[in-house]
PDB file of C-alpha atoms in Angstrom:
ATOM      1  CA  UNK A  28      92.293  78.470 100.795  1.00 82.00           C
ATOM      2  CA  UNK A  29      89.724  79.424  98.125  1.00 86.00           C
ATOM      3  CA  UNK A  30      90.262  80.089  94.730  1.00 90.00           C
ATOM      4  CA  UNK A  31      88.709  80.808  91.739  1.00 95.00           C
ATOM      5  CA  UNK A  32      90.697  81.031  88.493  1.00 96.00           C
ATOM      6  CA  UNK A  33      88.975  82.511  84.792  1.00 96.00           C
ATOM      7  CA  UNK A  34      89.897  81.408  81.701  1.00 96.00           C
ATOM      8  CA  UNK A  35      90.459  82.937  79.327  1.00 97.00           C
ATOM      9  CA  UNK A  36      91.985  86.135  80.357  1.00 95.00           C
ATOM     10  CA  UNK A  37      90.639  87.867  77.196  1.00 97.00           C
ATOM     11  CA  UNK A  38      88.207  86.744  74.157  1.00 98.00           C
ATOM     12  CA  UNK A  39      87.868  88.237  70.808  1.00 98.00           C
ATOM     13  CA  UNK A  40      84.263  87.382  68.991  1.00 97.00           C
ATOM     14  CA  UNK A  41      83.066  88.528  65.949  1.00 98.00           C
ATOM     15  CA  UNK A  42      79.414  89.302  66.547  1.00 97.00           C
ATOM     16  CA  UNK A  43      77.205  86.487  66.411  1.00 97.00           C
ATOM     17  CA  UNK A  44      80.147  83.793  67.183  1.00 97.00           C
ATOM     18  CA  UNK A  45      78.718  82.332  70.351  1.00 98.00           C
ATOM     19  CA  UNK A  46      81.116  81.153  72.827  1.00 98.00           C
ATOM     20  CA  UNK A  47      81.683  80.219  76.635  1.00 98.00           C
ATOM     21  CA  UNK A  48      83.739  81.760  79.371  1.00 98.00           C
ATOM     22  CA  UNK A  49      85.166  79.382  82.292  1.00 98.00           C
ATOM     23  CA  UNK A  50      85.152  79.471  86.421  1.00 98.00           C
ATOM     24  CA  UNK A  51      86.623  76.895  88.260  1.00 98.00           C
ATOM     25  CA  UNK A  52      86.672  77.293  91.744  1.00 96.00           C
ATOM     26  CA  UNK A  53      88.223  75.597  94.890  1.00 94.00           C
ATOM     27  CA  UNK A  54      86.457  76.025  98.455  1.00 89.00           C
ATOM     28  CA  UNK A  55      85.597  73.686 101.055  1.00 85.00           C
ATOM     29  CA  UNK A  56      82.016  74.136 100.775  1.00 87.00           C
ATOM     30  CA  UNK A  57      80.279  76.235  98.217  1.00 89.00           C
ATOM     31  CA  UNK A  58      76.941  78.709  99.260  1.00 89.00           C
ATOM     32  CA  UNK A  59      77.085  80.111  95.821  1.00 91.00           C
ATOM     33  CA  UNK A  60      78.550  81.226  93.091  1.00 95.00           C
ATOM     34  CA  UNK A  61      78.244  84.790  91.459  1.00 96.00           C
ATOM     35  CA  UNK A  62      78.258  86.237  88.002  1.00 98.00           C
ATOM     36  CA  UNK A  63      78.763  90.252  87.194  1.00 98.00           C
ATOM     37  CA  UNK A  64      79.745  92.203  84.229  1.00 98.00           C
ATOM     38  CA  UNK A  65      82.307  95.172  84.317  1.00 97.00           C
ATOM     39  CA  UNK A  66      82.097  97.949  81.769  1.00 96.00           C
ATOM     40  CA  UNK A  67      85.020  99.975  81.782  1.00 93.00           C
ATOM     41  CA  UNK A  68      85.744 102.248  84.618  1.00 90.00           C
ATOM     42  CA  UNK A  69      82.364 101.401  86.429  1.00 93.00           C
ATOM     43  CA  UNK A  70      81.386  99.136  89.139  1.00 96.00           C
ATOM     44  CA  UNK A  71      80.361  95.442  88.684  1.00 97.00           C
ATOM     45  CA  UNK A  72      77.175  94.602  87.901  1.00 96.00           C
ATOM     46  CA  UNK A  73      75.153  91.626  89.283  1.00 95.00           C
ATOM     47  CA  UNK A  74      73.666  89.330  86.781  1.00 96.00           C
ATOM     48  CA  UNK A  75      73.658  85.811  88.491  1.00 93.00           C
ATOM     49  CA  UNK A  76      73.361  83.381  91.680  1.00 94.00           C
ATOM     50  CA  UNK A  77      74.162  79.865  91.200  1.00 95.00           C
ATOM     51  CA  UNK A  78      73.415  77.679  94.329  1.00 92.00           C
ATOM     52  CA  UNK A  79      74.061  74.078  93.156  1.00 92.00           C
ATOM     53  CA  UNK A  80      75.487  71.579  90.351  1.00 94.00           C
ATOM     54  CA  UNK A  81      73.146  71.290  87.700  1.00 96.00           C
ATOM     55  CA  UNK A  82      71.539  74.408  88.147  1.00 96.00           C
ATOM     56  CA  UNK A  83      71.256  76.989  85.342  1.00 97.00           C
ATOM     57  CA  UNK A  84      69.978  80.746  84.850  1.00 97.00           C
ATOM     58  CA  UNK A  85      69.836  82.828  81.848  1.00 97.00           C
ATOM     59  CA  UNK A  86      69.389  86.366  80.616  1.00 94.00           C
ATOM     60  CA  UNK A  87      69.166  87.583  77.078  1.00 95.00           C
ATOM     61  CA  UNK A  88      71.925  86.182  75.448  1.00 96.00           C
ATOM     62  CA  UNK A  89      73.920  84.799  78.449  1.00 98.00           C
ATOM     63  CA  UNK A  90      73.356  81.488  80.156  1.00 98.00           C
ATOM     64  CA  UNK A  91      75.160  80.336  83.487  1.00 98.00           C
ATOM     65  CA  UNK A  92      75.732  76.723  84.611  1.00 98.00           C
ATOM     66  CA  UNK A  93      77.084  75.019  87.584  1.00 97.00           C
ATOM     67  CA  UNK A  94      78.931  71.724  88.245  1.00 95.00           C
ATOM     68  CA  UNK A  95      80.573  71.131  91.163  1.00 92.00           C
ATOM     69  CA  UNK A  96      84.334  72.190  90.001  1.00 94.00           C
ATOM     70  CA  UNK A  97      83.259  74.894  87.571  1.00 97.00           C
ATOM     71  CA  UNK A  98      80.614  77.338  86.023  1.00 98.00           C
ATOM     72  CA  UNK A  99      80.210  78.438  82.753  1.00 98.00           C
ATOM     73  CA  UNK A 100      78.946  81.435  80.995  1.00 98.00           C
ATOM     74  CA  UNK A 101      77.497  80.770  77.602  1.00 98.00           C
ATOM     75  CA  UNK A 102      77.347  83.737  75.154  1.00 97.00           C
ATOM     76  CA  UNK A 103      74.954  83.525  72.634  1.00 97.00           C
ATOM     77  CA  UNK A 104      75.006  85.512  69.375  1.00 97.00           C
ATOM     78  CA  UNK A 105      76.919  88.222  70.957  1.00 97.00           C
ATOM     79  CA  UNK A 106      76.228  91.737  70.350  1.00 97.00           C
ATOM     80  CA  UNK A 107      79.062  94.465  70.584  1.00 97.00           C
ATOM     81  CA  UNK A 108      77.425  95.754  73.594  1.00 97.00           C
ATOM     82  CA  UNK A 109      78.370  92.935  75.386  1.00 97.00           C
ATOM     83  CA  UNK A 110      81.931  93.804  75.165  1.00 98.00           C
ATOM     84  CA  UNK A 111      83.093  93.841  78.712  1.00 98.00           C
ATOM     85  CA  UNK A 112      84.740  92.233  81.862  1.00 97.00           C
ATOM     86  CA  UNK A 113      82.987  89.155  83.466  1.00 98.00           C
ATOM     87  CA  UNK A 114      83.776  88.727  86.789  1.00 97.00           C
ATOM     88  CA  UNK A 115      83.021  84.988  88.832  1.00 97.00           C
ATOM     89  CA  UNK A 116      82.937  85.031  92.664  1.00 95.00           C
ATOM     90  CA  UNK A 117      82.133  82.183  95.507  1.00 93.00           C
ATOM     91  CA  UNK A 118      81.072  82.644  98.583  1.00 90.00           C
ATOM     92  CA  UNK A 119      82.283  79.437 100.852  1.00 87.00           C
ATOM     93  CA  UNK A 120      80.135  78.276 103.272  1.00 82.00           C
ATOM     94  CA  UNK A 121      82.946  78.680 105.834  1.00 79.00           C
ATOM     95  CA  UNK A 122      82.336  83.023 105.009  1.00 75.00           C
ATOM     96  CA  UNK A 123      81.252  84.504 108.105  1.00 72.00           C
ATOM     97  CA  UNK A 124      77.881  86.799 108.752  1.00 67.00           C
ATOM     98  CA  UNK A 125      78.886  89.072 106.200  1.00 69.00           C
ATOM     99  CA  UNK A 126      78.895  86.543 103.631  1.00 78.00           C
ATOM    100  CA  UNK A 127      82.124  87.762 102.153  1.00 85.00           C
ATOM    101  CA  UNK A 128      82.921  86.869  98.690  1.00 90.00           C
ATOM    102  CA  UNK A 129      86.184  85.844  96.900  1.00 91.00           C
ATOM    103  CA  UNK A 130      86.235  87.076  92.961  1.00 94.00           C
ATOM    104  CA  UNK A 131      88.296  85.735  89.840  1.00 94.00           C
ATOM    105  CA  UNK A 132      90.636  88.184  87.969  1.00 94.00           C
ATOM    106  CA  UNK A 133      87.841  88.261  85.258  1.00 95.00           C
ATOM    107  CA  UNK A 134      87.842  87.397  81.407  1.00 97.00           C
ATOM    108  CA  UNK A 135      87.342  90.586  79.304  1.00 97.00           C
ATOM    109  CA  UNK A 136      85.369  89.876  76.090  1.00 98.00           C
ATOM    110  CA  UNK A 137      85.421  91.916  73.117  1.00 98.00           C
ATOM    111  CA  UNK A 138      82.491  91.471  70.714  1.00 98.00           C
ATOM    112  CA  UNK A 139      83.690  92.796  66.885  1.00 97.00           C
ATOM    113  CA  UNK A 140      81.232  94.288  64.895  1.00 95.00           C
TER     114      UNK A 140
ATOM    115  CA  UNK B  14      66.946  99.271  92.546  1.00 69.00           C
ATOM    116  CA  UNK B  15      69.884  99.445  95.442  1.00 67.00           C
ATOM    117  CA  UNK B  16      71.608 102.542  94.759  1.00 91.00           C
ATOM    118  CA  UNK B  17      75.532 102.516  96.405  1.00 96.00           C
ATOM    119  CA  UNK B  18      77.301 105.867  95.638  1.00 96.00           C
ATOM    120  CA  UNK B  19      80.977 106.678  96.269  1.00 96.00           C
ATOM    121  CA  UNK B  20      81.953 110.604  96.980  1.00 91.00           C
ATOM    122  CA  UNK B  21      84.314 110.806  94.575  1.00 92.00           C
ATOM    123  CA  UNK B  22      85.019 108.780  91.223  1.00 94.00           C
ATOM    124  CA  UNK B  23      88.432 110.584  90.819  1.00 96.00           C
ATOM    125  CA  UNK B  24      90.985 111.675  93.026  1.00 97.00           C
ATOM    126  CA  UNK B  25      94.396 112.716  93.500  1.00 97.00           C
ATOM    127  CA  UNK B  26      96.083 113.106  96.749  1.00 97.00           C
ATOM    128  CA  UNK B  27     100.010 112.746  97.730  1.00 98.00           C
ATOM    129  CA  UNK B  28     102.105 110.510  99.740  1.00 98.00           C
ATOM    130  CA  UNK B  29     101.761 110.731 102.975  1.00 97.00           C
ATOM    131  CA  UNK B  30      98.195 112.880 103.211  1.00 97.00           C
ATOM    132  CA  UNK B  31      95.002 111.409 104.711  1.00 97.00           C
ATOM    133  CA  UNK B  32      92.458 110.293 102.691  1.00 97.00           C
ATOM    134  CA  UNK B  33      88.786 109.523 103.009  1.00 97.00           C
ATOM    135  CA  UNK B  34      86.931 107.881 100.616  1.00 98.00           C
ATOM    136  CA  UNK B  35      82.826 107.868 102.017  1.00 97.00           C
ATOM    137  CA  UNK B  36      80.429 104.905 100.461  1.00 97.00           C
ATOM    138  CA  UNK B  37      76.838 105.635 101.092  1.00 97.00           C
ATOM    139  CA  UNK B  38      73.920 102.528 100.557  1.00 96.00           C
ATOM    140  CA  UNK B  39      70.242 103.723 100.214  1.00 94.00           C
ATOM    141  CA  UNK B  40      68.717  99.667 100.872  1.00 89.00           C
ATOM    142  CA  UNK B  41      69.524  99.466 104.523  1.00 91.00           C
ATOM    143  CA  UNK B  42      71.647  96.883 103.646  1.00 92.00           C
ATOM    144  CA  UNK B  43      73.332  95.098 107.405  1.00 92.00           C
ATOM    145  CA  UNK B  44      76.987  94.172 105.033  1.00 93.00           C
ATOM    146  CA  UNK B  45      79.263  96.658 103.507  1.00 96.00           C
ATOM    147  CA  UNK B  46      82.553  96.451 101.840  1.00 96.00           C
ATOM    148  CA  UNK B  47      85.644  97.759 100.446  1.00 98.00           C
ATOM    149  CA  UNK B  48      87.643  96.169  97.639  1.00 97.00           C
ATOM    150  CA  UNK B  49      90.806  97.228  96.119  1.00 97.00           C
ATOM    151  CA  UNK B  50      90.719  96.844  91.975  1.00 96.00           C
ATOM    152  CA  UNK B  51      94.120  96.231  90.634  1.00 94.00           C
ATOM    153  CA  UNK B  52      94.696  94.665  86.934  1.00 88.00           C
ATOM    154  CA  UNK B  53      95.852  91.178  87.100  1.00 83.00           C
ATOM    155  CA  UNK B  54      95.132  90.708  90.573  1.00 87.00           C
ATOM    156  CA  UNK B  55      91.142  91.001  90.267  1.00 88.00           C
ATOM    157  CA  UNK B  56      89.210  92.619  93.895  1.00 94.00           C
ATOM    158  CA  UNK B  57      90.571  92.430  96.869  1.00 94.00           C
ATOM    159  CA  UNK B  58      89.109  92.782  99.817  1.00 94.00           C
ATOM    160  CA  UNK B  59      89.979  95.486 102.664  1.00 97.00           C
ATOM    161  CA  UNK B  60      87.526  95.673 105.074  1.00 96.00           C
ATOM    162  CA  UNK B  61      84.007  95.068 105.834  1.00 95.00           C
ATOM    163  CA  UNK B  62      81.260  95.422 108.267  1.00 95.00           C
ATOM    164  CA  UNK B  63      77.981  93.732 108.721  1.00 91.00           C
ATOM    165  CA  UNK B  64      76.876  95.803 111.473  1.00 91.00           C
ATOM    166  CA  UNK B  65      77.157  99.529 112.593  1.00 94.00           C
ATOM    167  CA  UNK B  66      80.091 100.011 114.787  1.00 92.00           C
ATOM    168  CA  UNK B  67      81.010  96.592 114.218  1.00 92.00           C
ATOM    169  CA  UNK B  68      84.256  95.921 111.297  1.00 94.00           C
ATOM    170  CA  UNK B  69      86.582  92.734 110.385  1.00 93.00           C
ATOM    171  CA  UNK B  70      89.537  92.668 108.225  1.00 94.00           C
ATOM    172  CA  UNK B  71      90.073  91.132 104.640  1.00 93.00           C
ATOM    173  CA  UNK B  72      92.326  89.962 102.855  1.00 91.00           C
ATOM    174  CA  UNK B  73      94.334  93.494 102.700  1.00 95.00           C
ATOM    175  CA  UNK B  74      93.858  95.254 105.722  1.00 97.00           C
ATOM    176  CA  UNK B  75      97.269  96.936 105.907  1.00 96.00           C
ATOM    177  CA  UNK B  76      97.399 100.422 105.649  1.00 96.00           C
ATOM    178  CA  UNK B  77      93.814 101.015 105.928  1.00 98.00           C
ATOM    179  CA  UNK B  78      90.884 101.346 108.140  1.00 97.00           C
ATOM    180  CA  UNK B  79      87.143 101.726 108.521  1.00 98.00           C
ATOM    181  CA  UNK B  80      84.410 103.271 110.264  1.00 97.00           C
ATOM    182  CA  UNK B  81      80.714 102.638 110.017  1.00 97.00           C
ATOM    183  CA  UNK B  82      78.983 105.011 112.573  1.00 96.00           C
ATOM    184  CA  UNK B  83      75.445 104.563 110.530  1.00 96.00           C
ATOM    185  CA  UNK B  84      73.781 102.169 108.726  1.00 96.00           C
ATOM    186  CA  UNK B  85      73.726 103.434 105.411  1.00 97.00           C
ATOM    187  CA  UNK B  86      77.758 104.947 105.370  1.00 97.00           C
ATOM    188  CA  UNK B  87      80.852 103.412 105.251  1.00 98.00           C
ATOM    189  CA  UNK B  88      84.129 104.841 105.046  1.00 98.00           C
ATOM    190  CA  UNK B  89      87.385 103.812 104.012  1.00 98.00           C
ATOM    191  CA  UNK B  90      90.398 105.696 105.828  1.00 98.00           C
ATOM    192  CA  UNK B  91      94.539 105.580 104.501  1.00 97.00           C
ATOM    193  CA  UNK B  92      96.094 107.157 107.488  1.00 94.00           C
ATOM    194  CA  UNK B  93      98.795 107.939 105.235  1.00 97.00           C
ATOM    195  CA  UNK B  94      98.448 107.345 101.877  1.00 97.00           C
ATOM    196  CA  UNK B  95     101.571 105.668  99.296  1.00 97.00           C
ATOM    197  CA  UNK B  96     102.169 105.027  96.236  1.00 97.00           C
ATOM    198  CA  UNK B  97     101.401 101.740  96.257  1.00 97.00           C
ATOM    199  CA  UNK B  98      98.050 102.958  97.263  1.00 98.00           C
ATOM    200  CA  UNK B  99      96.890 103.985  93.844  1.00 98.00           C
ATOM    201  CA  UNK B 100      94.348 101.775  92.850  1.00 97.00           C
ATOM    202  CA  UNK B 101      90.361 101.625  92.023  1.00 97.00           C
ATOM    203  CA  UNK B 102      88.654 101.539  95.056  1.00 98.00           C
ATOM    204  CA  UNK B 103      85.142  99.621  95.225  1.00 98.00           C
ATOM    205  CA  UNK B 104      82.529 100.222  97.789  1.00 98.00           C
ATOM    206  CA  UNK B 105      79.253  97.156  98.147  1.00 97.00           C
ATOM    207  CA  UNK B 106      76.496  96.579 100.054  1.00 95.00           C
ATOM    208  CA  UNK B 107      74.581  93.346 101.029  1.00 92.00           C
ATOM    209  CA  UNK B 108      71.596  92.048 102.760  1.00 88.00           C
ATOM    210  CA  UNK B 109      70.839  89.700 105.385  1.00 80.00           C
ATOM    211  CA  UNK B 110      68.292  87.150 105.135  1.00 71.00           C
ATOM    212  CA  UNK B 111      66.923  84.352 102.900  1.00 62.00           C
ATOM    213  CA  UNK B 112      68.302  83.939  99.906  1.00 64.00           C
ATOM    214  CA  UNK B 113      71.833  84.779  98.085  1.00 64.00           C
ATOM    215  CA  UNK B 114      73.784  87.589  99.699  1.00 82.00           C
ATOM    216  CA  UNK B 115      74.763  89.317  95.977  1.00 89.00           C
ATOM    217  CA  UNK B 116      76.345  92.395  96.706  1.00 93.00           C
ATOM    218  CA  UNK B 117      76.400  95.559  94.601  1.00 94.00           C
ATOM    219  CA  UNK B 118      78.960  97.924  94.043  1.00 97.00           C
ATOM    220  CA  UNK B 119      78.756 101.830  93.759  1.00 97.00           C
ATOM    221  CA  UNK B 120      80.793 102.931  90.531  1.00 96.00           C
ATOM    222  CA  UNK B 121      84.283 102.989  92.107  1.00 96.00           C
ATOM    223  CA  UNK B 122      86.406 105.590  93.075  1.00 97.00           C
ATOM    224  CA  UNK B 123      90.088 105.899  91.409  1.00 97.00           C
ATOM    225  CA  UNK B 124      92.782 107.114  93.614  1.00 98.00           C
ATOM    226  CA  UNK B 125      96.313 108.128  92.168  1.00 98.00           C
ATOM    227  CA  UNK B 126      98.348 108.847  94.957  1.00 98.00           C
ATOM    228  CA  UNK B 127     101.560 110.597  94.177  1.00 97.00           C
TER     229      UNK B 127
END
């Protein structure tokens, strides 16, 4: 069965402290592996695709990087505004033509002014 | 940019009523889905449907259904809705094709069912 477990469950940064949230993931064979933020009371937003270990993508002050047990999201310099819930997903290889996805319970981060 | 909308982003209903919830995708997008946001327990999914006409089940298909007669609209159906039923309730689309399959989400659509 496929899992995908995020630590921590919540972070508390004072602006500026940069910091890293963690995915690890269990599937038989992995397609790729998603990254979205959650503001409060909206849908998630997409930020990133990872397809492979060693692979990395970044925007602004996030950066995402893939081995092949885990991803993590760096946060650099956070700004308040980055306060919100980041949400991993896989998508096995064994998903059928819809390409389902299977999502982590999230780690919300709380940047302090 | 895809735009997925959702026809209601709050709603109340009570047990045992029918409810609807409608999920409309303007990308001609093949995949659609409905996920179930509880705290805790992260999304889950319900339903989806990469084709019109055409549905499968998730991970939580009890108590619910689907229909997809176009393209662009997918609905979620409680035949009769519980208790246990209130929840956020997450519509996304997807392509088909090259590349990466990221879905996006409308902005949700929170049912309190009592």
């Amino acid at each position: 069965e496929d899992q995908v477990t995020q630590s921590p469950e919540a972070l508390r940064l004072q602006e500026g402290e940069s910091s890293s949230l963690n995915c690890s993931y269990t599937v038989s064979g992995l397609r790729g592996l998603f990254w979205y933020r959650q503001d409060p009371g909206k849908g998630p937003e997409f930020l990133f695709t990872l397809y492979s270990a060693g692979e990395e993508k970044e925007k602004e002050r996030l950066k995402a990087t893939l081995t092949k047990k885990e991803s993590f999201l760096h946060i650099t310099a956070p700004k308040p505004e980055d306060s919100a819930t980041y949400l991993c997903a896989v998508q096995p290889i064994s998903s059928g033509s819809a390409r389902q996805l299977t999502f982590g319970s999230g780690t919300q981060l709380t940047v302090l002014p | 940019d895809v735009k997925v909308t959702q026809s209601s982003r709050y709603l109340v209903k009570r047990t045992g009523e029918k409810v609807f919830l409608e999920c409309v995708q303007d990308m001609d997008h093949e995949n659609m889905f409905w996920y179930r946001q509880d705290p805790g327990l992260g999304l889950r999914l319900i339903y989806f449907s990469y084709d019109v006409k055409m549905k499968e089940k998730g991970d939580i298909p009890e108590g619910y259904s689907v229909s997809r007669e176009k393209k662009e609209r997918f609905s979620l159906i409680l035949e009769s809705a519980s208790t246990n039923q209130t929840s956020m309730y997450l519509c996304a689309s997807s392509a088909v094709g090259q590349g990466s399959y990221e879905q996006y989400f409308g902005p949700g659509t929170r049912l309190t069912v009592t």
